[in-house]
Amino acid sequence: MGKDKTSPRPALPTFLLPSLKFPLRPGRSIDFSLFSSQPDTLRCSTCSTDLAFASQIISKGFTGRHGRAYLVAPPADPAAPSSYSTADLINIRVARCESRQLVTGWHTVADISCQVCHTKLGWKYVDAKEHSQRYKVGKFILETERVHTYKSWEDVPASPSEDGKNGRKEGSGEAEADVEFDSDDEDECDEIFAGTWDPEVVAKRRSVQVGYDRE
């Protein structure tokens, strides 16, 4: 017998369709969302070697040899053993110090490169002649052309009750991640120099200042 040419064809072959069905309970559905299972990291664009956590970025408004650059703080881990130095970023090589005239004046810097592929990534601030620039000492410039941000995502059920378990603070959202260091603010410069700069505290202080300005 010939097939009826007028009958519509199925959208998918039947052998591709699942043979078992698992219905959900009436009135209940499951929503899935992307959740970052690990902290975002900065990686070498050439070999993808980890260099720092994205949370170590102090400012995204700096300029390097190849355009935009990040000002990055060294890792601060009080649990690290005494034999482990946290003065430098991980997986980098620090070259010899040299005096260099930058946009903001004379600084003593040391070029840094990836320890794995030897790609030049930026430099480390070792000293600064101007007092207003000393907040940079001990910190690093990472060129955005030489590094990229790596995000690790996974599917997890979205539930409002799990917000606290996932380490997210209610009401804070992503505000803390958007707070950047303001080099024109004297209070923030003092805090950076003293090692007490906190993005959450700065965000609250700025919101209060905005309220005063509106009044």
Short mmCIF file of N, CA and C in Angstrom, two decimals, residues 29-206:
data_model
loop_
_atom_site.label_atom_id
_atom_site.label_comp_id
_atom_site.label_asym_id
_atom_site.label_seq_id
_atom_site.Cartn_x
_atom_site.Cartn_y
_atom_site.Cartn_z
N SER A 29 6.34 23.79 38.88
CA SER A 29 7.31 23.80 37.79
C SER A 29 8.68 24.10 38.36
N ILE A 30 9.69 23.75 37.60
CA ILE A 30 11.07 23.98 38.04
C ILE A 30 11.73 24.95 37.07
N ASP A 31 12.27 26.04 37.60
CA ASP A 31 13.00 27.00 36.79
C ASP A 31 14.49 26.81 37.05
N PHE A 32 15.24 26.83 35.98
CA PHE A 32 16.69 26.69 36.11
C PHE A 32 17.36 28.00 35.71
N SER A 33 18.42 28.33 36.39
CA SER A 33 19.16 29.53 36.06
C SER A 33 20.65 29.22 36.11
N LEU A 34 21.43 30.09 35.48
CA LEU A 34 22.87 29.91 35.49
C LEU A 34 23.45 30.45 36.78
N PHE A 35 24.29 29.67 37.42
CA PHE A 35 24.90 30.06 38.68
C PHE A 35 26.41 29.88 38.57
N SER A 36 27.13 30.89 39.00
CA SER A 36 28.58 30.81 38.97
C SER A 36 29.07 29.94 40.11
N SER A 37 29.60 28.76 39.77
CA SER A 37 30.02 27.81 40.79
C SER A 37 31.37 28.17 41.40
N GLN A 38 32.18 28.94 40.69
CA GLN A 38 33.50 29.34 41.16
C GLN A 38 33.67 30.84 40.95
N PRO A 39 34.53 31.48 41.74
CA PRO A 39 34.77 32.92 41.54
C PRO A 39 35.34 33.20 40.15
N ASP A 40 34.98 34.34 39.58
CA ASP A 40 35.52 34.75 38.29
C ASP A 40 37.02 35.01 38.43
N THR A 41 37.78 34.64 37.43
CA THR A 41 39.23 34.82 37.48
C THR A 41 39.73 35.57 36.25
N LEU A 42 40.89 36.19 36.40
CA LEU A 42 41.59 36.80 35.27
C LEU A 42 42.62 35.82 34.77
N ARG A 43 42.61 35.57 33.46
CA ARG A 43 43.51 34.59 32.87
C ARG A 43 44.33 35.21 31.75
N CYS A 44 45.48 34.63 31.52
CA CYS A 44 46.31 35.03 30.39
C CYS A 44 45.57 34.70 29.10
N SER A 45 45.47 35.66 28.20
CA SER A 45 44.74 35.45 26.95
C SER A 45 45.45 34.47 26.02
N THR A 46 46.74 34.28 26.21
CA THR A 46 47.50 33.39 25.34
C THR A 46 47.39 31.93 25.74
N CYS A 47 47.56 31.64 27.04
CA CYS A 47 47.58 30.24 27.49
C CYS A 47 46.53 29.91 28.54
N SER A 48 45.69 30.89 28.91
CA SER A 48 44.58 30.69 29.86
C SER A 48 45.06 30.30 31.26
N THR A 49 46.25 30.72 31.63
CA THR A 49 46.73 30.49 32.99
C THR A 49 46.09 31.49 33.95
N ASP A 50 45.64 31.00 35.10
CA ASP A 50 45.04 31.88 36.10
C ASP A 50 46.08 32.85 36.65
N LEU A 51 45.66 34.11 36.82
CA LEU A 51 46.55 35.15 37.33
C LEU A 51 46.04 35.79 38.61
N ALA A 52 44.71 35.97 38.69
CA ALA A 52 44.12 36.64 39.85
C ALA A 52 42.62 36.42 39.83
N PHE A 53 41.97 36.71 40.96
CA PHE A 53 40.51 36.73 40.99
C PHE A 53 40.03 38.06 40.42
N ALA A 54 38.89 38.03 39.76
CA ALA A 54 38.32 39.27 39.22
C ALA A 54 37.99 40.25 40.34
N SER A 55 37.75 39.74 41.54
CA SER A 55 37.44 40.61 42.68
C SER A 55 38.64 41.43 43.12
N GLN A 56 39.83 41.10 42.64
CA GLN A 56 41.03 41.87 42.99
C GLN A 56 41.17 43.13 42.14
N ILE A 57 40.31 43.30 41.14
CA ILE A 57 40.36 44.50 40.31
C ILE A 57 39.92 45.71 41.13
N ILE A 58 40.78 46.70 41.22
CA ILE A 58 40.46 47.93 41.95
C ILE A 58 39.82 48.95 41.02
N SER A 59 40.36 49.05 39.81
CA SER A 59 39.85 50.01 38.84
C SER A 59 40.04 49.47 37.42
N LYS A 60 39.07 49.81 36.55
CA LYS A 60 39.15 49.43 35.14
C LYS A 60 39.47 50.63 34.26
N GLY A 61 39.83 51.74 34.88
CA GLY A 61 40.02 52.98 34.14
C GLY A 61 41.46 53.36 33.88
N PHE A 62 42.38 52.40 33.95
CA PHE A 62 43.80 52.71 33.73
C PHE A 62 44.19 52.45 32.28
N THR A 63 45.36 52.95 31.92
CA THR A 63 45.85 52.80 30.54
C THR A 63 47.23 52.15 30.56
N GLY A 64 47.40 51.15 29.70
CA GLY A 64 48.69 50.47 29.58
C GLY A 64 49.33 50.75 28.24
N ARG A 65 50.26 49.91 27.85
CA ARG A 65 50.94 50.10 26.56
C ARG A 65 50.00 49.87 25.38
N HIS A 66 49.01 49.00 25.56
CA HIS A 66 48.16 48.59 24.45
C HIS A 66 46.71 49.04 24.63
N GLY A 67 46.50 50.08 25.42
CA GLY A 67 45.13 50.58 25.61
C GLY A 67 44.67 50.41 27.05
N ARG A 68 43.40 50.05 27.22
CA ARG A 68 42.82 49.96 28.55
C ARG A 68 43.50 48.88 29.38
N ALA A 69 43.49 49.12 30.70
CA ALA A 69 44.13 48.19 31.62
C ALA A 69 43.42 48.20 32.96
N TYR A 70 43.62 47.12 33.71
CA TYR A 70 43.07 47.01 35.06
C TYR A 70 44.16 47.34 36.09
N LEU A 71 43.76 48.01 37.17
CA LEU A 71 44.63 48.12 38.34
C LEU A 71 44.20 47.01 39.29
N VAL A 72 45.12 46.10 39.59
CA VAL A 72 44.79 44.89 40.34
C VAL A 72 45.59 44.84 41.63
N ALA A 73 44.91 44.51 42.72
CA ALA A 73 45.57 44.38 44.02
C ALA A 73 46.19 43.00 44.16
N PRO A 74 47.26 42.87 44.95
CA PRO A 74 47.84 41.54 45.18
C PRO A 74 46.89 40.71 46.03
N PRO A 75 47.02 39.39 46.01
CA PRO A 75 46.13 38.55 46.81
C PRO A 75 46.37 38.77 48.29
N ALA A 76 45.30 38.77 49.05
CA ALA A 76 45.39 38.91 50.50
C ALA A 76 44.72 37.70 51.12
N ASP A 77 45.52 36.74 51.56
CA ASP A 77 45.00 35.50 52.12
C ASP A 77 45.62 35.27 53.49
N PRO A 78 44.91 35.62 54.57
CA PRO A 78 45.48 35.43 55.91
C PRO A 78 45.72 33.98 56.25
N ALA A 79 45.06 33.05 55.53
CA ALA A 79 45.22 31.63 55.82
C ALA A 79 46.42 31.02 55.11
N ALA A 80 47.08 31.81 54.27
CA ALA A 80 48.22 31.28 53.52
C ALA A 80 49.39 31.02 54.46
N PRO A 81 50.16 29.96 54.23
CA PRO A 81 51.33 29.68 55.07
C PRO A 81 52.35 30.79 54.98
N SER A 82 53.17 30.93 56.02
CA SER A 82 54.13 32.02 56.09
C SER A 82 55.18 31.94 54.99
N SER A 83 55.41 30.73 54.45
CA SER A 83 56.41 30.57 53.40
C SER A 83 55.90 31.02 52.04
N TYR A 84 54.58 31.27 51.95
CA TYR A 84 54.00 31.67 50.66
C TYR A 84 53.87 33.18 50.62
N SER A 85 54.49 33.82 49.63
CA SER A 85 54.46 35.26 49.50
C SER A 85 53.22 35.70 48.75
N THR A 86 52.45 36.62 49.32
CA THR A 86 51.26 37.15 48.66
C THR A 86 51.53 38.53 48.07
N ALA A 87 52.83 38.89 47.95
CA ALA A 87 53.16 40.21 47.44
C ALA A 87 52.96 40.29 45.93
N ASP A 88 52.96 39.16 45.24
CA ASP A 88 52.82 39.14 43.79
C ASP A 88 51.60 38.32 43.38
N LEU A 89 51.15 38.54 42.16
CA LEU A 89 50.09 37.72 41.61
C LEU A 89 50.63 36.32 41.34
N ILE A 90 49.73 35.36 41.25
CA ILE A 90 50.17 34.00 40.98
C ILE A 90 50.54 33.84 39.51
N ASN A 91 51.44 32.92 39.25
CA ASN A 91 51.82 32.53 37.88
C ASN A 91 52.37 33.69 37.04
N ILE A 92 53.09 34.60 37.69
CA ILE A 92 53.72 35.69 36.93
C ILE A 92 55.21 35.75 37.25
N ARG A 93 55.95 36.35 36.34
CA ARG A 93 57.37 36.64 36.56
C ARG A 93 57.54 38.15 36.62
N VAL A 94 58.31 38.60 37.58
CA VAL A 94 58.55 40.03 37.77
C VAL A 94 59.96 40.35 37.31
N ALA A 95 60.07 41.28 36.38
CA ALA A 95 61.38 41.66 35.84
C ALA A 95 62.08 42.66 36.77
N ARG A 96 63.22 43.17 36.34
CA ARG A 96 63.97 44.13 37.15
C ARG A 96 63.22 45.46 37.21
N CYS A 97 63.45 46.16 38.30
CA CYS A 97 62.81 47.47 38.49
C CYS A 97 63.49 48.52 37.61
N GLU A 98 62.71 49.47 37.16
CA GLU A 98 63.26 50.58 36.39
C GLU A 98 62.38 51.81 36.58
N SER A 99 62.97 52.98 36.44
CA SER A 99 62.21 54.23 36.52
C SER A 99 61.57 54.49 35.17
N ARG A 100 60.29 54.85 35.21
CA ARG A 100 59.56 55.06 33.96
C ARG A 100 58.60 56.24 34.13
N GLN A 101 58.58 57.12 33.14
CA GLN A 101 57.66 58.24 33.18
C GLN A 101 56.33 57.82 32.56
N LEU A 102 55.30 57.81 33.38
CA LEU A 102 53.96 57.45 32.94
C LEU A 102 53.11 58.70 32.84
N VAL A 103 51.86 58.53 32.51
CA VAL A 103 50.96 59.68 32.36
C VAL A 103 50.85 60.47 33.65
N THR A 104 50.91 59.78 34.78
CA THR A 104 50.75 60.43 36.09
C THR A 104 52.07 60.75 36.76
N GLY A 105 53.19 60.72 36.01
CA GLY A 105 54.48 61.10 36.58
C GLY A 105 55.46 59.94 36.61
N TRP A 106 56.58 60.18 37.30
CA TRP A 106 57.64 59.17 37.38
C TRP A 106 57.29 58.11 38.41
N HIS A 107 57.48 56.86 38.02
CA HIS A 107 57.24 55.72 38.90
C HIS A 107 58.39 54.73 38.74
N THR A 108 58.61 53.95 39.79
CA THR A 108 59.50 52.79 39.69
C THR A 108 58.62 51.57 39.46
N VAL A 109 58.81 50.91 38.33
CA VAL A 109 57.95 49.79 37.96
C VAL A 109 58.80 48.59 37.57
N ALA A 110 58.16 47.44 37.51
CA ALA A 110 58.80 46.21 37.05
C ALA A 110 57.81 45.50 36.13
N ASP A 111 58.24 45.22 34.91
CA ASP A 111 57.37 44.52 33.97
C ASP A 111 57.03 43.13 34.49
N ILE A 112 55.81 42.68 34.19
CA ILE A 112 55.39 41.34 34.60
C ILE A 112 54.98 40.55 33.35
N SER A 113 55.23 39.25 33.39
CA SER A 113 54.88 38.38 32.27
C SER A 113 54.33 37.06 32.80
N CYS A 114 53.63 36.34 31.94
CA CYS A 114 53.06 35.05 32.31
C CYS A 114 54.19 34.05 32.55
N GLN A 115 54.11 33.32 33.64
CA GLN A 115 55.16 32.37 33.97
C GLN A 115 55.15 31.15 33.04
N VAL A 116 54.02 30.91 32.39
CA VAL A 116 53.90 29.73 31.53
C VAL A 116 54.32 30.03 30.09
N CYS A 117 53.72 31.07 29.48
CA CYS A 117 53.98 31.35 28.06
C CYS A 117 54.87 32.58 27.85
N HIS A 118 55.23 33.28 28.94
CA HIS A 118 56.14 34.43 28.91
C HIS A 118 55.57 35.65 28.18
N THR A 119 54.26 35.70 27.98
CA THR A 119 53.64 36.88 27.38
C THR A 119 53.68 38.04 28.37
N LYS A 120 54.09 39.22 27.90
CA LYS A 120 54.09 40.39 28.76
C LYS A 120 52.65 40.82 29.05
N LEU A 121 52.35 41.00 30.32
CA LEU A 121 50.98 41.28 30.75
C LEU A 121 50.77 42.71 31.23
N GLY A 122 51.84 43.37 31.67
CA GLY A 122 51.72 44.72 32.22
C GLY A 122 52.92 45.02 33.09
N TRP A 123 52.68 45.61 34.25
CA TRP A 123 53.78 45.92 35.15
C TRP A 123 53.29 46.00 36.59
N LYS A 124 54.27 46.01 37.50
CA LYS A 124 54.01 46.17 38.92
C LYS A 124 54.54 47.52 39.37
N TYR A 125 53.74 48.24 40.16
CA TYR A 125 54.20 49.51 40.73
C TYR A 125 55.05 49.21 41.97
N VAL A 126 56.30 49.62 41.93
CA VAL A 126 57.21 49.39 43.05
C VAL A 126 57.35 50.64 43.91
N ASP A 127 57.34 51.82 43.27
CA ASP A 127 57.46 53.08 44.02
C ASP A 127 56.90 54.20 43.16
N ALA A 128 56.56 55.30 43.81
CA ALA A 128 56.04 56.48 43.11
C ALA A 128 56.60 57.72 43.80
N LYS A 129 57.02 58.70 43.01
CA LYS A 129 57.59 59.92 43.59
C LYS A 129 56.51 60.83 44.17
N GLU A 130 55.40 60.95 43.49
CA GLU A 130 54.31 61.80 43.96
C GLU A 130 53.53 61.09 45.06
N HIS A 131 53.28 61.81 46.16
CA HIS A 131 52.55 61.21 47.27
C HIS A 131 51.14 60.80 46.85
N SER A 132 50.54 61.56 45.97
CA SER A 132 49.17 61.26 45.53
C SER A 132 49.09 59.99 44.71
N GLN A 133 50.24 59.48 44.24
CA GLN A 133 50.25 58.27 43.42
C GLN A 133 50.73 57.04 44.18
N ARG A 134 51.02 57.21 45.47
CA ARG A 134 51.60 56.10 46.22
C ARG A 134 50.59 55.00 46.54
N TYR A 135 49.31 55.26 46.32
CA TYR A 135 48.32 54.20 46.54
C TYR A 135 48.51 53.05 45.55
N LYS A 136 49.23 53.30 44.46
CA LYS A 136 49.46 52.26 43.45
C LYS A 136 50.58 51.29 43.83
N VAL A 137 51.43 51.70 44.77
CA VAL A 137 52.61 50.89 45.11
C VAL A 137 52.18 49.50 45.58
N GLY A 138 52.81 48.48 45.01
CA GLY A 138 52.49 47.10 45.36
C GLY A 138 51.36 46.51 44.54
N LYS A 139 50.77 47.32 43.67
CA LYS A 139 49.67 46.84 42.84
C LYS A 139 50.14 46.65 41.40
N PHE A 140 49.24 46.13 40.57
CA PHE A 140 49.64 45.68 39.24
C PHE A 140 48.76 46.27 38.15
N ILE A 141 49.36 46.47 37.00
CA ILE A 141 48.63 46.82 35.78
C ILE A 141 48.55 45.57 34.91
N LEU A 142 47.32 45.17 34.57
CA LEU A 142 47.11 44.06 33.64
C LEU A 142 46.41 44.60 32.40
N GLU A 143 47.03 44.44 31.26
CA GLU A 143 46.48 44.94 30.00
C GLU A 143 45.25 44.12 29.60
N THR A 144 44.16 44.81 29.25
CA THR A 144 42.96 44.09 28.83
C THR A 144 43.17 43.34 27.51
N GLU A 145 44.19 43.74 26.74
CA GLU A 145 44.51 43.03 25.50
C GLU A 145 45.25 41.72 25.78
N ARG A 146 45.77 41.57 27.00
CA ARG A 146 46.58 40.39 27.32
C ARG A 146 45.91 39.46 28.31
N VAL A 147 44.80 39.88 28.91
CA VAL A 147 44.09 39.02 29.86
C VAL A 147 42.61 39.00 29.52
N HIS A 148 41.90 37.99 30.02
CA HIS A 148 40.46 37.93 29.86
C HIS A 148 39.84 37.39 31.14
N THR A 149 38.57 37.69 31.34
CA THR A 149 37.85 37.23 32.52
C THR A 149 37.20 35.88 32.23
N TYR A 150 37.46 34.91 33.10
CA TYR A 150 36.89 33.57 32.93
C TYR A 150 35.77 33.37 33.95
N LYS A 151 34.61 32.95 33.45
CA LYS A 151 33.46 32.68 34.31
C LYS A 151 33.11 31.21 34.22
N SER A 152 32.87 30.58 35.37
CA SER A 152 32.46 29.18 35.42
C SER A 152 30.98 29.13 35.78
N TRP A 153 30.16 28.59 34.86
CA TRP A 153 28.72 28.57 35.07
C TRP A 153 28.20 27.13 35.11
N GLU A 154 27.10 26.94 35.84
CA GLU A 154 26.40 25.66 35.83
C GLU A 154 24.92 25.91 36.05
N ASP A 155 24.09 24.96 35.60
CA ASP A 155 22.64 25.06 35.76
C ASP A 155 22.24 24.59 37.14
N VAL A 156 21.52 25.42 37.87
CA VAL A 156 21.00 25.04 39.17
C VAL A 156 19.56 25.51 39.27
N PRO A 157 18.72 24.79 40.06
CA PRO A 157 17.34 25.25 40.24
C PRO A 157 17.31 26.62 40.89
N ALA A 158 16.48 27.50 40.34
CA ALA A 158 16.36 28.85 40.89
C ALA A 158 15.32 28.84 41.99
N SER A 159 15.72 29.21 43.18
CA SER A 159 14.81 29.26 44.31
C SER A 159 15.14 30.46 45.16
N PRO A 160 14.16 31.32 45.47
CA PRO A 160 14.44 32.50 46.29
C PRO A 160 15.03 32.14 47.64
N SER A 161 14.64 30.97 48.19
CA SER A 161 15.11 30.60 49.52
C SER A 161 16.58 30.21 49.52
N GLU A 162 17.15 29.95 48.32
CA GLU A 162 18.54 29.53 48.24
C GLU A 162 19.50 30.68 48.02
N ASP A 163 18.97 31.91 47.93
CA ASP A 163 19.84 33.05 47.69
C ASP A 163 20.90 33.17 48.76
N GLY A 164 20.49 32.97 50.01
CA GLY A 164 21.45 33.08 51.10
C GLY A 164 22.48 31.97 51.06
N LYS A 165 22.05 30.74 50.63
CA LYS A 165 22.97 29.62 50.57
C LYS A 165 24.01 29.80 49.49
N ASN A 166 23.64 30.49 48.44
CA ASN A 166 24.57 30.69 47.34
C ASN A 166 25.53 31.83 47.59
N GLY A 167 25.47 32.42 48.77
CA GLY A 167 26.42 33.45 49.13
C GLY A 167 26.05 34.82 48.65
N ARG A 168 24.78 35.05 48.25
CA ARG A 168 24.37 36.36 47.79
C ARG A 168 23.61 37.07 48.89
N LYS A 169 23.91 38.32 49.11
CA LYS A 169 23.27 39.11 50.14
C LYS A 169 22.01 39.74 49.59
N GLU A 170 20.93 39.65 50.38
CA GLU A 170 19.69 40.25 49.94
C GLU A 170 19.83 41.76 49.88
N GLY A 171 19.34 42.31 48.77
CA GLY A 171 19.36 43.76 48.63
C GLY A 171 20.65 44.30 48.05
N SER A 172 21.71 43.47 48.03
CA SER A 172 22.98 43.97 47.53
C SER A 172 23.11 43.80 46.03
N GLY A 173 22.51 42.70 45.49
CA GLY A 173 22.56 42.46 44.06
C GLY A 173 23.99 42.39 43.58
N GLU A 174 24.28 43.09 42.50
CA GLU A 174 25.62 43.11 41.93
C GLU A 174 26.30 44.45 42.18
N ALA A 175 25.81 45.21 43.13
CA ALA A 175 26.33 46.56 43.34
C ALA A 175 27.81 46.54 43.69
N GLU A 176 28.20 45.54 44.54
CA GLU A 176 29.58 45.51 45.00
C GLU A 176 30.54 45.28 43.84
N ALA A 177 30.12 44.44 42.86
CA ALA A 177 31.00 44.14 41.74
C ALA A 177 31.19 45.35 40.84
N ASP A 178 30.25 46.31 40.88
CA ASP A 178 30.31 47.47 40.01
C ASP A 178 31.07 48.63 40.63
N VAL A 179 31.43 48.53 41.91
CA VAL A 179 32.11 49.62 42.59
C VAL A 179 33.58 49.63 42.20
N GLU A 180 34.04 50.74 41.68
CA GLU A 180 35.44 50.88 41.29
C GLU A 180 36.10 51.99 42.09
N PHE A 181 37.38 51.85 42.28
CA PHE A 181 38.15 52.84 43.02
C PHE A 181 38.18 54.16 42.27
N ASP A 182 37.95 55.25 43.00
CA ASP A 182 37.97 56.60 42.44
C ASP A 182 39.26 57.30 42.86
N SER A 183 40.20 57.42 41.93
CA SER A 183 41.50 58.01 42.26
C SER A 183 41.41 59.51 42.54
N ASP A 184 40.27 60.13 42.23
CA ASP A 184 40.09 61.56 42.50
C ASP A 184 39.53 61.83 43.90
N ASP A 185 39.15 60.77 44.60
CA ASP A 185 38.60 60.91 45.95
C ASP A 185 39.73 60.72 46.96
N GLU A 186 40.02 61.76 47.75
CA GLU A 186 41.13 61.70 48.70
C GLU A 186 40.90 60.63 49.77
N ASP A 187 39.65 60.49 50.23
CA ASP A 187 39.36 59.48 51.25
C ASP A 187 39.65 58.08 50.72
N GLU A 188 39.27 57.82 49.48
CA GLU A 188 39.50 56.50 48.91
C GLU A 188 40.99 56.25 48.70
N CYS A 189 41.72 57.29 48.31
CA CYS A 189 43.18 57.15 48.16
C CYS A 189 43.83 56.80 49.49
N ASP A 190 43.39 57.44 50.56
CA ASP A 190 43.92 57.14 51.89
C ASP A 190 43.60 55.70 52.29
N GLU A 191 42.38 55.26 51.97
CA GLU A 191 41.98 53.89 52.32
C GLU A 191 42.78 52.86 51.52
N ILE A 192 43.00 53.14 50.24
CA ILE A 192 43.81 52.23 49.42
C ILE A 192 45.22 52.14 49.97
N PHE A 193 45.79 53.29 50.33
CA PHE A 193 47.15 53.33 50.85
C PHE A 193 47.25 52.58 52.17
N ALA A 194 46.20 52.67 52.99
CA ALA A 194 46.19 51.99 54.29
C ALA A 194 45.74 50.54 54.20
N GLY A 195 45.26 50.14 53.02
CA GLY A 195 44.80 48.77 52.84
C GLY A 195 43.43 48.51 53.43
N THR A 196 42.62 49.57 53.62
CA THR A 196 41.30 49.41 54.24
C THR A 196 40.17 49.70 53.26
N TRP A 197 40.47 49.88 51.98
CA TRP A 197 39.43 50.19 50.99
C TRP A 197 38.49 49.01 50.86
N ASP A 198 37.19 49.25 51.03
CA ASP A 198 36.18 48.19 50.96
C ASP A 198 35.07 48.63 50.01
N PRO A 199 34.79 47.86 48.94
CA PRO A 199 33.79 48.28 47.95
C PRO A 199 32.39 48.44 48.53
N GLU A 200 32.03 47.61 49.52
CA GLU A 200 30.69 47.72 50.11
C GLU A 200 30.55 49.01 50.91
N VAL A 201 31.59 49.34 51.69
CA VAL A 201 31.56 50.58 52.47
C VAL A 201 31.54 51.79 51.54
N VAL A 202 32.33 51.73 50.47
CA VAL A 202 32.38 52.84 49.51
C VAL A 202 31.03 53.03 48.84
N ALA A 203 30.37 51.92 48.48
CA ALA A 203 29.05 52.00 47.83
C ALA A 203 28.03 52.68 48.74
N LYS A 204 28.04 52.32 50.03
CA LYS A 204 27.11 52.94 50.98
C LYS A 204 27.40 54.43 51.14
N ARG A 205 28.69 54.75 51.22
CA ARG A 205 29.07 56.15 51.40
C ARG A 205 28.67 56.98 50.18
N ARG A 206 28.83 56.43 49.00
CA ARG A 206 28.44 57.15 47.79
C ARG A 206 26.93 57.33 47.71
#
